[in-house]
Amino acid sequence: MSAPTNALKAALKRGETQIGCWASFADPYATEVLSTAEFDWILIDAEHSPNDLRTIMHQLQILEGKRSDAVVRLPMGEDWLIKQVLDAGAQSLLIPMVETAEQARDLVRATRYPPEGIRGSGAALARSSMFASRKDYIETANAEICLIIQVETRAALAALDDILAVDGVDAVFIGPSD
């Protein structure tokens, strides 16, 4: 079994407008309530909300199989944190405070298994592979990761064309002060 198809990524590739909602409650029950509104995506915010790996994972579990796709906004673009949330089951990430194409390329590499990237291959222990029951997860996961870059500064706006040209960046969210 392959990595699940990322409906948000596919819709963005087709140029379809997607409407979503921020989930800043750090609580799976509240996120489940939001999922009944049938947004295209629900963003689990770990930058300005008290979410941690466990609360993110529980909300990912709640959203699995629902109409709304989960997007996780991390507080920063650190390789180790990206690996943890991807292993917990996230397929779409929003990374804040990206200012250069070089940063964007590093983020793409952090979300991809080798040889395309540096994501550690502990998939046998990961929820994302259903604990190794998705036999070809590692071979198919890279194509289903949706990376959204958050541009928040004038320096980032000046580098926007270069950031948009980075292969593996699926969307850019322009959000100073979010």
Tab-separated table of C-alpha atoms in Angstrom:
chain	number	residue	atom	x	y	z
A	1	MET	CA	0.000	0.000	0.000
A	2	SER	CA	1.254	3.449	-0.964
A	3	ALA	CA	1.275	6.759	0.863
A	4	PRO	CA	-2.236	8.238	0.894
A	5	THR	CA	-3.068	10.635	-1.913
A	6	ASN	CA	-2.774	14.221	-0.720
A	7	ALA	CA	-6.053	15.784	-1.901
A	8	LEU	CA	-4.946	19.325	-0.986
A	9	LYS	CA	-1.761	19.023	-3.029
A	10	ALA	CA	-3.700	17.594	-5.974
A	11	ALA	CA	-6.280	20.388	-5.820
A	12	LEU	CA	-3.561	23.054	-5.687
A	13	LYS	CA	-1.872	21.479	-8.730
A	14	ARG	CA	-5.176	21.695	-10.594
A	15	GLY	CA	-5.445	25.380	-9.636
A	16	GLU	CA	-8.588	24.865	-7.580
A	17	THR	CA	-9.433	27.380	-4.874
A	18	GLN	CA	-9.212	25.800	-1.429
A	19	ILE	CA	-10.921	27.258	1.631
A	20	GLY	CA	-9.692	26.451	5.088
A	21	CYS	CA	-9.753	27.293	8.742
A	22	TRP	CA	-7.204	27.730	11.514
A	23	ALA	CA	-7.395	25.325	14.468
A	24	SER	CA	-5.634	26.953	17.382
A	25	PHE	CA	-7.283	25.067	20.218
A	26	ALA	CA	-4.656	22.342	20.768
A	27	ASP	CA	-7.546	19.976	21.329
A	28	PRO	CA	-8.780	17.117	19.136
A	29	TYR	CA	-12.398	17.574	20.231
A	30	ALA	CA	-12.505	21.164	18.972
A	31	THR	CA	-10.786	20.143	15.729
A	32	GLU	CA	-13.367	17.412	15.254
A	33	VAL	CA	-16.119	20.020	15.618
A	34	LEU	CA	-14.371	22.137	12.957
A	35	SER	CA	-14.205	19.121	10.647
A	36	THR	CA	-18.011	19.038	10.470
A	37	ALA	CA	-17.944	22.408	8.678
A	38	GLU	CA	-16.335	20.613	5.720
A	39	PHE	CA	-13.556	23.061	4.959
A	40	ASP	CA	-11.093	21.928	2.306
A	41	TRP	CA	-8.321	22.121	4.897
A	42	ILE	CA	-7.860	22.753	8.592
A	43	LEU	CA	-4.575	24.187	9.780
A	44	ILE	CA	-3.260	22.801	13.054
A	45	ASP	CA	-1.257	25.743	14.343
A	46	ALA	CA	1.856	24.983	16.367
A	47	GLU	CA	3.443	28.387	15.887
A	48	HIS	CA	1.069	30.576	17.896
A	49	SER	CA	-0.955	27.924	19.707
A	50	PRO	CA	-0.022	25.523	22.507
A	51	ASN	CA	0.132	22.503	20.181
A	52	ASP	CA	2.909	19.970	20.648
A	53	LEU	CA	3.672	16.682	18.897
A	54	ARG	CA	1.001	14.739	20.799
A	55	THR	CA	-1.789	17.279	20.317
A	56	ILE	CA	-0.848	17.570	16.632
A	57	MET	CA	-0.924	13.781	16.263
A	58	HIS	CA	-4.326	13.506	17.959
A	59	GLN	CA	-5.771	16.156	15.651
A	60	LEU	CA	-4.268	14.386	12.622
A	61	GLN	CA	-6.000	11.208	13.801
A	62	ILE	CA	-9.315	13.060	14.116
A	63	LEU	CA	-9.046	14.514	10.601
A	64	GLU	CA	-8.058	11.252	8.937
A	65	GLY	CA	-10.796	10.175	6.565
A	66	LYS	CA	-12.686	13.471	6.928
A	67	ARG	CA	-13.383	15.898	4.086
A	68	SER	CA	-10.971	18.483	5.523
A	69	ASP	CA	-7.279	17.836	4.925
A	70	ALA	CA	-4.867	18.613	7.730
A	71	VAL	CA	-2.138	21.213	7.325
A	72	VAL	CA	0.359	21.576	10.170
A	73	ARG	CA	2.059	24.930	10.748
A	74	LEU	CA	5.233	24.383	12.672
A	75	PRO	CA	6.836	27.117	14.776
A	76	MET	CA	10.019	26.865	12.686
A	77	GLY	CA	11.522	24.883	9.853
A	78	GLU	CA	13.815	22.582	11.831
A	79	ASP	CA	14.664	19.222	10.206
A	80	TRP	CA	14.052	17.195	13.382
A	81	LEU	CA	10.622	18.737	13.962
A	82	ILE	CA	9.586	18.305	10.332
A	83	LYS	CA	10.574	14.627	10.554
A	84	GLN	CA	8.528	14.124	13.723
A	85	VAL	CA	5.280	15.610	12.380
A	86	LEU	CA	5.631	13.800	9.058
A	87	ASP	CA	6.169	10.540	10.933
A	88	ALA	CA	3.099	11.370	13.042
A	89	GLY	CA	1.053	11.450	9.835
A	90	ALA	CA	1.125	15.002	8.497
A	91	GLN	CA	1.339	15.272	4.725
A	92	SER	CA	0.936	19.048	4.385
A	93	LEU	CA	3.119	21.560	6.192
A	94	LEU	CA	3.118	25.343	6.423
A	95	ILE	CA	6.530	26.650	7.448
A	96	PRO	CA	6.701	30.274	8.660
A	97	MET	CA	9.380	32.935	8.290
A	98	VAL	CA	10.970	31.716	5.052
A	99	GLU	CA	12.975	34.504	3.463
A	100	THR	CA	15.150	32.902	0.775
A	101	ALA	CA	15.097	30.279	-1.941
A	102	GLU	CA	17.941	28.531	-0.109
A	103	GLN	CA	15.760	28.156	2.986
A	104	ALA	CA	12.938	26.830	0.805
A	105	ARG	CA	15.272	24.251	-0.800
A	106	ASP	CA	16.420	23.134	2.666
A	107	LEU	CA	12.785	22.683	3.700
A	108	VAL	CA	12.013	20.619	0.608
A	109	ARG	CA	15.001	18.385	1.426
A	110	ALA	CA	13.801	18.001	5.035
A	111	THR	CA	10.415	16.720	3.816
A	112	ARG	CA	11.812	14.161	1.370
A	113	TYR	CA	13.344	10.738	1.796
A	114	PRO	CA	16.769	10.142	0.172
A	115	PRO	CA	17.992	10.514	-2.459
A	116	GLU	CA	15.770	13.612	-2.915
A	117	GLY	CA	16.179	14.736	0.684
A	118	ILE	CA	17.357	14.049	4.201
A	119	ARG	CA	14.216	12.766	5.918
A	120	GLY	CA	15.184	9.897	8.198
A	121	SER	CA	13.728	6.555	7.226
A	122	GLY	CA	12.323	5.367	10.534
A	123	ALA	CA	9.027	4.679	8.801
A	124	ALA	CA	8.641	1.242	10.367
A	125	LEU	CA	7.992	3.025	13.680
A	126	ALA	CA	5.861	5.783	12.199
A	127	ARG	CA	2.152	6.379	12.075
A	128	SER	CA	2.595	7.815	8.566
A	129	SER	CA	3.449	4.343	7.201
A	130	MET	CA	0.869	2.718	9.484
A	131	PHE	CA	3.790	1.115	11.288
A	132	ALA	CA	5.217	-0.460	8.107
A	133	SER	CA	1.894	-1.862	6.879
A	134	ARG	CA	2.082	0.549	3.916
A	135	LYS	CA	4.797	-1.483	2.241
A	136	ASP	CA	5.876	1.084	-0.345
A	137	TYR	CA	5.347	4.161	1.815
A	138	ILE	CA	8.973	5.342	1.597
A	139	GLU	CA	8.954	5.007	-2.201
A	140	THR	CA	5.704	6.976	-2.607
A	141	ALA	CA	5.670	9.474	0.280
A	142	ASN	CA	7.784	12.201	-1.352
A	143	ALA	CA	5.231	12.766	-4.116
A	144	GLU	CA	2.410	13.268	-1.590
A	145	ILE	CA	4.063	15.839	0.693
A	146	CYS	CA	2.629	19.336	0.281
A	147	LEU	CA	5.014	22.092	1.363
A	148	ILE	CA	3.587	25.567	1.832
A	149	ILE	CA	6.046	28.360	2.518
A	150	GLN	CA	4.989	31.341	4.622
A	151	VAL	CA	6.372	34.670	3.451
A	152	GLU	CA	6.207	37.342	6.151
A	153	THR	CA	8.944	39.925	5.603
A	154	ARG	CA	10.039	42.448	3.003
A	155	ALA	CA	13.173	40.372	2.398
A	156	ALA	CA	10.990	37.366	1.626
A	157	LEU	CA	8.810	39.409	-0.728
A	158	ALA	CA	11.953	40.586	-2.532
A	159	ALA	CA	12.961	36.910	-2.958
A	160	LEU	CA	9.451	35.705	-3.827
A	161	ASP	CA	10.167	34.850	-7.483
A	162	ASP	CA	13.192	32.778	-6.441
A	163	ILE	CA	11.194	31.031	-3.690
A	164	LEU	CA	8.370	30.240	-6.138
A	165	ALA	CA	10.900	28.679	-8.534
A	166	VAL	CA	12.024	26.075	-5.969
A	167	ASP	CA	10.936	22.613	-7.064
A	168	GLY	CA	8.956	21.016	-4.257
A	169	VAL	CA	7.332	24.199	-2.947
A	170	ASP	CA	3.630	23.648	-3.590
A	171	ALA	CA	2.257	26.996	-2.430
A	172	VAL	CA	3.213	30.261	-0.795
A	173	PHE	CA	1.153	31.845	1.955
A	174	ILE	CA	1.769	35.578	2.287
A	175	GLY	CA	1.031	36.316	5.899
A	176	PRO	CA	2.775	39.101	7.768
A	177	SER	CA	1.278	39.061	11.247
A	178	ASP	CA	-0.573	35.983	9.981
